[in-house]
Amino acid sequence: MKIEKIELRQIFLPYKKPFETSGWVEDGNYAIIAKIYSEGLIGWGESPAGKEPWYNEETTDTAWSIQKDFIVPILLDKEITHPEQVDVLFDPVRGNKIAKTALEFAVWDIAAKEAGISLSALLGGDKKFIPVGVSIGIQKNLYTLLQVVEDYLKEGYQRIKIKIKPGYDIDPVKAIRKNFPHILFQVDANSIYSLEDTEHLKKLDDYDLLLIEQPLAHDDIYQHSKLQKIINTPVCLDESITSPQHAAFALEIDACRVINIKPSRVGGLTAARKIHNMCTLKSVPVWCGGMLETGIGRTFNAALASLSGFTLPGDISANDRYFEKDIVLNPFKLNYDGTLNVPELPGCGAIVDEAFLETVTLRKFSTLEKGIYQ
Ligand code: OSB
Ligand code: MG
């Protein structure tokens, strides 16, 4: 495939409700949507960078600048024979994984469309339905939290994840476990604790949690191995696994017993699948996390989660859990058994509502035949 033209647009799509973690609040999705043209085909991608650098060091602005100045020029006019080449092409640009993702995704989308098969099939996925859960932000009190959990369980979500922070950890976990003794249940700390909190975190061992996600520093792996030696709850890494190499290191030193794979955190599907393959060989369970993506990014997560090693429910909830109206015409709907259908259309499967996309666009960039223009 020859990459003939690339368009970027930064959007703002408000969430139904603000999403609060241990360290920040998000009011909407500020992603960058990429559209790539190649020989009559169109590929879509999404870089779900935040407006502020609270999750990791990237923001919408840094991603925009890296894409415009470095990533787009690398990809433009290239002849790509396999989407795995993109990872190699982007490698000279250090870090900036979220920035790379939209373009990497779009090439995978075109490759699947070229082959006339779904992205899941191209990746080697073997599931038609993927089990999903929901990630619940910090609520104003325990009563509201229990209500929100109950509502999502009634909708059919298979697993509940709550965000925790000091002063809002043991009590909410205890309350949920008491009211819903048999549910699949896990917590996410988004790097708010330190090793000094080990004894406190050990109290979570009493509540049969599937895992605790990223309790310690966002850039730490070693201290997580010290924590994992003392607590029984499986540690799951999110923020600190930014490459297959980090995943290998973390598994080697038993810093985690589960990995949350977000393709956007590791630069795209090629790296994400490598981590999946590595974990499968070592019988380490993985699940697909999310970044509150639009209906475009969501399809890539779903295709990835169709691979056999994704045995735990993902944070790939139905679109209506996030948005009043999404930028796709075919949003994911939750099935009664708490699964989502893996898209079957050729490519990623998102049918983009381009007229609506235009109305939520904050800025645009396009390459033309000669040179790059804004
Ligand atoms: O830590 O997993 C996280 C959302 C934004 C940034 C980081 C995280 C999250 C979530 C929600 O937990 C995942 C989703 O529903 O997409
Ligand atoms: Mg997380």
PDB file of C-alpha atoms in Angstrom, residues 60 88 91 140 146 150 230 234 236 292 309 316 371:
ATOM      1  CA  THR A  60      -2.921  16.149  22.724  1.00  0.00           C
ATOM      2  CA  VAL A  88      10.114  -0.173  12.711  1.00  0.00           C
ATOM      3  CA  ASP A  91      11.276   3.568  16.007  1.00  0.00           C
ATOM      4  CA  LYS A 140     -18.852  11.352  45.610  1.00  0.00           C
ATOM      5  CA  LEU A 146     -22.971   1.145  45.033  1.00  0.00           C
ATOM      6  CA  GLU A 150     -25.571  -2.028  40.538  1.00  0.00           C
ATOM      7  CA  ILE A 230       4.165  -9.176  50.149  1.00  0.00           C
ATOM      8  CA  PRO A 234      -2.121 -10.031  41.785  1.00  0.00           C
ATOM      9  CA  CYS A 236      -1.334  -5.726  37.169  1.00  0.00           C
ATOM     10  CA  LEU A 292     -12.090   6.285  27.046  1.00  0.00           C
ATOM     11  CA  GLY A 309      -4.683 -14.794  25.445  1.00  0.00           C
ATOM     12  CA  ILE A 316     -13.981  -2.016  26.364  1.00  0.00           C
ATOM     13  CA  GLY A 371       4.689  19.025   0.923  1.00  0.00           C
TER      14      GLY A 371
END
